[in-house]
Amino acid sequence: MYEIKTRIIPLFIMMVFLLPLACGKKDGKKDETKPAEMAAGMDGDMGAMDPAMAVDDAAMKVADKVDDKVKDAKNLTDPNKELTAEEYKKLLLDHASCEIKNDEIDYECPAVKALREAMSGGRKIADLTGGGDALGKELLGHASPAVRIKAAGLMSSFLGTKGSSQDMIVEAAKNEKHPSVLRALIRTVSNDGAKNPKVAEMLLWAANHEAPVVRRTAVYALSSTWNREMKGGPEKLIELMEKDADEDVRAAACEYAGHLGDEKFMPSFTKFTADANEKIRSACTKGLVYMWWSYPFHENASEKAYKLTLKILKKKPRTKDNPYWTIPGMFRSKNKDKFPEWQKKAPWFKQAELNAVLTELIKDTNVNWLGRNGAIDSLVENGATKADLEKIRKSFTGEPKGDDVHIVSSLDKAIAKM
């Protein structure tokens, strides 16, 4: 069941309902009532009405129609009244009028706004037999790309899409021509590649698609930890990071592949973390860190990746772009419940060694100040004491200048909280 929240009906929605009526139309269609019939009474023998009475009668009919429209609008946002399955379906079908922009349904489309208003929490959908999955199957073959995207979304589940839905998505993908719809189809089964060979085949096929957005979406699916045991996944990711013609696809493959923690990636990571292209280098360095520091579950434990990470962070001279500014802050994301168990798998990990490198980064004025601030956060998360931070703070003598202003301020705040 779906929750829907109450909101006040915007004035522009009321205007949308009133305009067709003011123009003598209902639901966008011409009023088929003939002038002579408008002027006649309930009984044809009564003859013609007084013109004034005819005007009053027509006005009353318009008012009644307006009242009906207002009631319909209130029903869509009334928390005490459930949406019917048909009302919900109509809200979805109305997306046929929406354009696709930047591979998504246009967020400003009136149909998107109407659905968002109706589904914002607080209410339920009555009698949605089979749930959203069944409705998604019904709408998956619709002529409109936007409706097909909504249909695919209805069939998805974070814990794994139903088997029958997986097969239907696979079949739909074979005939789908619109890249944005293919993107939605892939996302629906993105966690199912390891347990369904048909889905695995679809994901590997999508990784070779002519549209970069489809290949990039395939990367996210292939690198899902749910697909850790999927045959051919790591090899395809290596192929994409090494050879894909699109820079964004290569970067995505290099960054997200690290979530799988597969040692097969190490030759590529070793090469591309030293690449001259900043986008590729920074993405691959993130992927390298994921190989051993895989928050929130801390499942990956690659000693080779750990050693290469420290080597990169220690390398001098450092610059504003190397190491990339987000890297030092990655170590502030730490699951304290999972970390002790991870350390048993990673006896090679030395907390003092990591903290020493983070301390160097904080002091190095060549490093991007955002990265230095991230290093402070990581240091605090990884056991630095108040005395440790005060020692670093004392290394900044005199009045701080330039980027050091930010660093000294962050250190002072961190010390004050201890």
mmCIF file of N, CA and C in Angstrom, residues 266-342:
data_model
loop_
_atom_site.group_PDB
_atom_site.id
_atom_site.type_symbol
_atom_site.label_atom_id
_atom_site.label_comp_id
_atom_site.label_asym_id
_atom_site.label_seq_id
_atom_site.Cartn_x
_atom_site.Cartn_y
_atom_site.Cartn_z
ATOM 1 N N MET A 266 43.188 -4.953 -9.677
ATOM 2 C CA MET A 266 44.400 -4.272 -9.220
ATOM 3 C C MET A 266 45.331 -3.797 -10.342
ATOM 4 N N PRO A 267 45.563 -4.575 -11.408
ATOM 5 C CA PRO A 267 46.411 -4.050 -12.485
ATOM 6 C C PRO A 267 45.862 -2.758 -13.089
ATOM 7 N N SER A 268 44.541 -2.703 -13.273
ATOM 8 C CA SER A 268 43.925 -1.491 -13.831
ATOM 9 C C SER A 268 44.001 -0.341 -12.837
ATOM 10 N N PHE A 269 43.737 -0.620 -11.567
ATOM 11 C CA PHE A 269 43.820 0.430 -10.552
ATOM 12 C C PHE A 269 45.245 0.981 -10.446
ATOM 13 N N THR A 270 46.213 0.109 -10.500
ATOM 14 C CA THR A 270 47.613 0.538 -10.415
ATOM 15 C C THR A 270 47.955 1.490 -11.562
ATOM 16 N N LYS A 271 47.438 1.176 -12.732
ATOM 17 C CA LYS A 271 47.715 2.000 -13.911
ATOM 18 C C LYS A 271 46.955 3.327 -13.872
ATOM 19 N N PHE A 272 45.656 3.264 -13.595
ATOM 20 C CA PHE A 272 44.826 4.456 -13.754
ATOM 21 C C PHE A 272 44.859 5.406 -12.563
ATOM 22 N N THR A 273 45.316 4.962 -11.398
ATOM 23 C CA THR A 273 45.480 5.901 -10.286
ATOM 24 C C THR A 273 46.681 6.812 -10.511
ATOM 25 N N ALA A 274 47.450 6.520 -11.553
ATOM 26 C CA ALA A 274 48.574 7.385 -11.940
ATOM 27 C C ALA A 274 48.299 8.077 -13.271
ATOM 28 N N ASP A 275 47.058 8.018 -13.737
ATOM 29 C CA ASP A 275 46.703 8.569 -15.046
ATOM 30 C C ASP A 275 46.751 10.095 -15.019
ATOM 31 N N ALA A 276 47.088 10.687 -16.148
ATOM 32 C CA ALA A 276 47.156 12.148 -16.243
ATOM 33 C C ALA A 276 45.769 12.779 -16.254
ATOM 34 N N ASN A 277 44.767 12.016 -16.693
ATOM 35 C CA ASN A 277 43.393 12.513 -16.742
ATOM 36 C C ASN A 277 42.825 12.548 -15.317
ATOM 37 N N GLU A 278 42.504 13.749 -14.841
ATOM 38 C CA GLU A 278 42.055 13.897 -13.445
ATOM 39 C C GLU A 278 40.780 13.112 -13.156
ATOM 40 N N LYS A 279 39.830 13.141 -14.084
ATOM 41 C CA LYS A 279 38.568 12.428 -13.853
ATOM 42 C C LYS A 279 38.810 10.935 -13.686
ATOM 43 N N ILE A 280 39.626 10.353 -14.561
ATOM 44 C CA ILE A 280 39.932 8.923 -14.478
ATOM 45 C C ILE A 280 40.756 8.625 -13.223
ATOM 46 N N ARG A 281 41.743 9.455 -12.971
ATOM 47 C CA ARG A 281 42.626 9.223 -11.817
ATOM 48 C C ARG A 281 41.850 9.276 -10.495
ATOM 49 N N SER A 282 41.019 10.299 -10.335
ATOM 50 C CA SER A 282 40.286 10.444 -9.074
ATOM 51 C C SER A 282 39.244 9.342 -8.904
ATOM 52 N N ALA A 283 38.562 8.977 -9.994
ATOM 53 C CA ALA A 283 37.554 7.912 -9.918
ATOM 54 C C ALA A 283 38.202 6.583 -9.547
ATOM 55 N N CYS A 284 39.341 6.306 -10.143
ATOM 56 C CA CYS A 284 40.021 5.035 -9.870
ATOM 57 C C CYS A 284 40.617 5.002 -8.469
ATOM 58 N N THR A 285 41.002 6.155 -7.952
ATOM 59 C CA THR A 285 41.503 6.192 -6.576
ATOM 60 C C THR A 285 40.371 5.910 -5.594
ATOM 61 N N LYS A 286 39.186 6.426 -5.884
ATOM 62 C CA LYS A 286 38.024 6.093 -5.048
ATOM 63 C C LYS A 286 37.756 4.596 -5.088
ATOM 64 N N GLY A 287 37.779 4.040 -6.295
ATOM 65 C CA GLY A 287 37.562 2.598 -6.437
ATOM 66 C C GLY A 287 38.600 1.796 -5.683
ATOM 67 N N LEU A 288 39.837 2.282 -5.712
ATOM 68 C CA LEU A 288 40.922 1.611 -4.990
ATOM 69 C C LEU A 288 40.643 1.584 -3.486
ATOM 70 N N VAL A 289 40.181 2.711 -2.946
ATOM 71 C CA VAL A 289 39.870 2.775 -1.511
ATOM 72 C C VAL A 289 38.738 1.816 -1.162
ATOM 73 N N TYR A 290 37.712 1.750 -2.018
ATOM 74 C CA TYR A 290 36.595 0.825 -1.760
ATOM 75 C C TYR A 290 37.071 -0.625 -1.672
ATOM 76 N N MET A 291 38.179 -0.933 -2.307
ATOM 77 C CA MET A 291 38.696 -2.301 -2.297
ATOM 78 C C MET A 291 39.075 -2.771 -0.889
ATOM 79 N N TRP A 292 39.318 -1.824 0.012
ATOM 80 C CA TRP A 292 39.687 -2.232 1.382
ATOM 81 C C TRP A 292 38.926 -1.467 2.461
ATOM 82 N N TRP A 293 38.395 -0.290 2.127
ATOM 83 C CA TRP A 293 37.617 0.492 3.106
ATOM 84 C C TRP A 293 36.198 0.613 2.554
ATOM 85 N N SER A 294 35.415 -0.434 2.732
ATOM 86 C CA SER A 294 34.105 -0.510 2.067
ATOM 87 C C SER A 294 32.968 -0.248 3.051
ATOM 88 N N TYR A 295 32.855 1.010 3.456
ATOM 89 C CA TYR A 295 31.751 1.435 4.317
ATOM 90 C C TYR A 295 30.418 1.228 3.591
ATOM 91 N N PRO A 296 29.330 0.782 4.234
ATOM 92 C CA PRO A 296 29.159 0.634 5.687
ATOM 93 C C PRO A 296 29.385 -0.779 6.228
ATOM 94 N N PHE A 297 29.556 -1.769 5.348
ATOM 95 C CA PHE A 297 29.629 -3.147 5.832
ATOM 96 C C PHE A 297 31.057 -3.639 6.053
ATOM 97 N N HIS A 298 32.025 -2.913 5.496
ATOM 98 C CA HIS A 298 33.433 -3.292 5.647
ATOM 99 C C HIS A 298 33.649 -4.766 5.289
ATOM 100 N N GLU A 299 33.213 -5.116 4.077
ATOM 101 C CA GLU A 299 33.349 -6.498 3.608
ATOM 102 C C GLU A 299 34.663 -6.732 2.866
ATOM 103 N N ASN A 300 35.143 -5.709 2.169
ATOM 104 C CA ASN A 300 36.340 -5.877 1.343
ATOM 105 C C ASN A 300 37.615 -5.742 2.170
ATOM 106 N N ALA A 301 38.605 -6.538 1.823
ATOM 107 C CA ALA A 301 39.862 -6.499 2.576
ATOM 108 C C ALA A 301 41.041 -6.833 1.667
ATOM 109 N N SER A 302 41.346 -5.894 0.762
ATOM 110 C CA SER A 302 42.465 -6.098 -0.157
ATOM 111 C C SER A 302 43.723 -5.425 0.387
ATOM 112 N N GLU A 303 44.689 -6.224 0.777
ATOM 113 C CA GLU A 303 45.949 -5.688 1.290
ATOM 114 C C GLU A 303 46.688 -4.914 0.202
ATOM 115 N N LYS A 304 46.643 -5.414 -1.022
ATOM 116 C CA LYS A 304 47.314 -4.731 -2.130
ATOM 117 C C LYS A 304 46.732 -3.330 -2.331
ATOM 118 N N ALA A 305 45.410 -3.220 -2.250
ATOM 119 C CA ALA A 305 44.758 -1.924 -2.429
ATOM 120 C C ALA A 305 45.121 -0.977 -1.288
ATOM 121 N N TYR A 306 45.193 -1.500 -0.080
ATOM 122 C CA TYR A 306 45.572 -0.696 1.090
ATOM 123 C C TYR A 306 46.968 -0.107 0.911
ATOM 124 N N LYS A 307 47.906 -0.946 0.532
ATOM 125 C CA LYS A 307 49.292 -0.499 0.379
ATOM 126 C C LYS A 307 49.433 0.519 -0.747
ATOM 127 N N LEU A 308 48.699 0.309 -1.845
ATOM 128 C CA LEU A 308 48.768 1.264 -2.950
ATOM 129 C C LEU A 308 48.127 2.592 -2.546
ATOM 130 N N THR A 309 47.050 2.545 -1.768
ATOM 131 C CA THR A 309 46.400 3.773 -1.302
ATOM 132 C C THR A 309 47.369 4.614 -0.476
ATOM 133 N N LEU A 310 48.042 3.990 0.474
ATOM 134 C CA LEU A 310 48.994 4.728 1.306
ATOM 135 C C LEU A 310 50.146 5.281 0.472
ATOM 136 N N LYS A 311 50.585 4.523 -0.503
ATOM 137 C CA LYS A 311 51.666 4.982 -1.381
ATOM 138 C C LYS A 311 51.245 6.245 -2.124
ATOM 139 N N ILE A 312 50.003 6.258 -2.610
ATOM 140 C CA ILE A 312 49.485 7.419 -3.343
ATOM 141 C C ILE A 312 49.374 8.628 -2.419
ATOM 142 N N LEU A 313 48.864 8.422 -1.200
ATOM 143 C CA LEU A 313 48.674 9.529 -0.266
ATOM 144 C C LEU A 313 50.004 10.087 0.245
ATOM 145 N N LYS A 314 51.027 9.250 0.293
ATOM 146 C CA LYS A 314 52.346 9.688 0.767
ATOM 147 C C LYS A 314 53.167 10.387 -0.317
ATOM 148 N N LYS A 315 52.811 10.142 -1.570
ATOM 149 C CA LYS A 315 53.625 10.642 -2.684
ATOM 150 C C LYS A 315 53.717 12.171 -2.673
ATOM 151 N N LYS A 316 54.946 12.677 -2.884
ATOM 152 C CA LYS A 316 55.189 14.114 -2.936
ATOM 153 C C LYS A 316 55.921 14.459 -4.228
ATOM 154 N N PRO A 317 55.793 15.677 -4.735
ATOM 155 C CA PRO A 317 54.980 16.749 -4.151
ATOM 156 C C PRO A 317 53.490 16.542 -4.427
ATOM 157 N N ARG A 318 52.688 16.864 -3.428
ATOM 158 C CA ARG A 318 51.243 16.798 -3.607
ATOM 159 C C ARG A 318 50.780 18.077 -4.298
ATOM 160 N N THR A 319 49.588 18.033 -4.883
ATOM 161 C CA THR A 319 49.036 19.202 -5.568
ATOM 162 C C THR A 319 47.582 19.388 -5.151
ATOM 163 N N LYS A 320 46.978 20.438 -5.663
ATOM 164 C CA LYS A 320 45.570 20.691 -5.348
ATOM 165 C C LYS A 320 44.664 19.612 -5.934
ATOM 166 N N ASP A 321 45.152 18.923 -6.963
ATOM 167 C CA ASP A 321 44.336 17.904 -7.622
ATOM 168 C C ASP A 321 44.764 16.475 -7.304
ATOM 169 N N ASN A 322 45.906 16.332 -6.649
ATOM 170 C CA ASN A 322 46.416 14.980 -6.393
ATOM 171 C C ASN A 322 47.112 14.921 -5.028
ATOM 172 N N PRO A 323 46.483 14.251 -4.037
ATOM 173 C CA PRO A 323 45.284 13.417 -4.161
ATOM 174 C C PRO A 323 44.010 14.251 -4.325
ATOM 175 N N TYR A 324 43.039 13.664 -5.008
ATOM 176 C CA TYR A 324 41.769 14.346 -5.236
ATOM 177 C C TYR A 324 41.140 14.689 -3.887
ATOM 178 N N TRP A 325 40.463 15.829 -3.808
ATOM 179 C CA TRP A 325 40.053 16.382 -2.513
ATOM 180 C C TRP A 325 39.083 15.507 -1.715
ATOM 181 N N THR A 326 38.344 14.603 -2.372
ATOM 182 C CA THR A 326 37.391 13.768 -1.621
ATOM 183 C C THR A 326 38.052 12.556 -0.958
ATOM 184 N N ILE A 327 39.250 12.190 -1.399
ATOM 185 C CA ILE A 327 39.882 10.950 -0.916
ATOM 186 C C ILE A 327 40.206 10.982 0.585
ATOM 187 N N PRO A 328 40.864 12.027 1.107
ATOM 188 C CA PRO A 328 41.198 12.011 2.535
ATOM 189 C C PRO A 328 39.978 11.911 3.451
ATOM 190 N N GLY A 329 38.845 12.402 2.996
ATOM 191 C CA GLY A 329 37.641 12.369 3.830
ATOM 192 C C GLY A 329 36.886 11.051 3.786
ATOM 193 N N MET A 330 37.301 10.126 2.926
ATOM 194 C CA MET A 330 36.586 8.854 2.806
ATOM 195 C C MET A 330 36.671 8.024 4.087
ATOM 196 N N PHE A 331 37.702 8.260 4.894
ATOM 197 C CA PHE A 331 37.928 7.429 6.080
ATOM 198 C C PHE A 331 37.132 7.905 7.300
ATOM 199 N N ARG A 332 36.347 8.984 7.109
ATOM 200 C CA ARG A 332 35.478 9.413 8.209
ATOM 201 C C ARG A 332 34.193 8.597 8.242
ATOM 202 N N SER A 333 33.912 7.875 7.158
ATOM 203 C CA SER A 333 32.734 7.003 7.099
ATOM 204 C C SER A 333 33.140 5.633 7.624
ATOM 205 N N LYS A 334 32.731 5.360 8.843
ATOM 206 C CA LYS A 334 33.212 4.156 9.522
ATOM 207 C C LYS A 334 32.090 3.556 10.358
ATOM 208 N N ASN A 335 31.806 2.280 10.134
ATOM 209 C CA ASN A 335 30.795 1.565 10.913
ATOM 210 C C ASN A 335 31.488 0.938 12.124
ATOM 211 N N LYS A 336 31.304 1.551 13.264
ATOM 212 C CA LYS A 336 32.026 1.112 14.459
ATOM 213 C C LYS A 336 31.609 -0.279 14.926
ATOM 214 N N ASP A 337 30.417 -0.714 14.531
ATOM 215 C CA ASP A 337 29.981 -2.064 14.901
ATOM 216 C C ASP A 337 30.649 -3.125 14.027
ATOM 217 N N LYS A 338 30.850 -2.796 12.749
ATOM 218 C CA LYS A 338 31.419 -3.759 11.800
ATOM 219 C C LYS A 338 32.951 -3.737 11.766
ATOM 220 N N PHE A 339 33.528 -2.596 12.141
ATOM 221 C CA PHE A 339 34.966 -2.404 11.956
ATOM 222 C C PHE A 339 35.832 -3.411 12.721
ATOM 223 N N PRO A 340 35.529 -3.722 13.983
ATOM 224 C CA PRO A 340 36.372 -4.694 14.706
ATOM 225 C C PRO A 340 36.432 -6.059 14.022
ATOM 226 N N GLU A 341 35.298 -6.493 13.457
ATOM 227 C CA GLU A 341 35.280 -7.775 12.749
ATOM 228 C C GLU A 341 36.119 -7.689 11.477
ATOM 229 N N TRP A 342 36.045 -6.525 10.808
ATOM 230 C CA TRP A 342 36.846 -6.328 9.596
ATOM 231 C C TRP A 342 38.339 -6.388 9.910
#
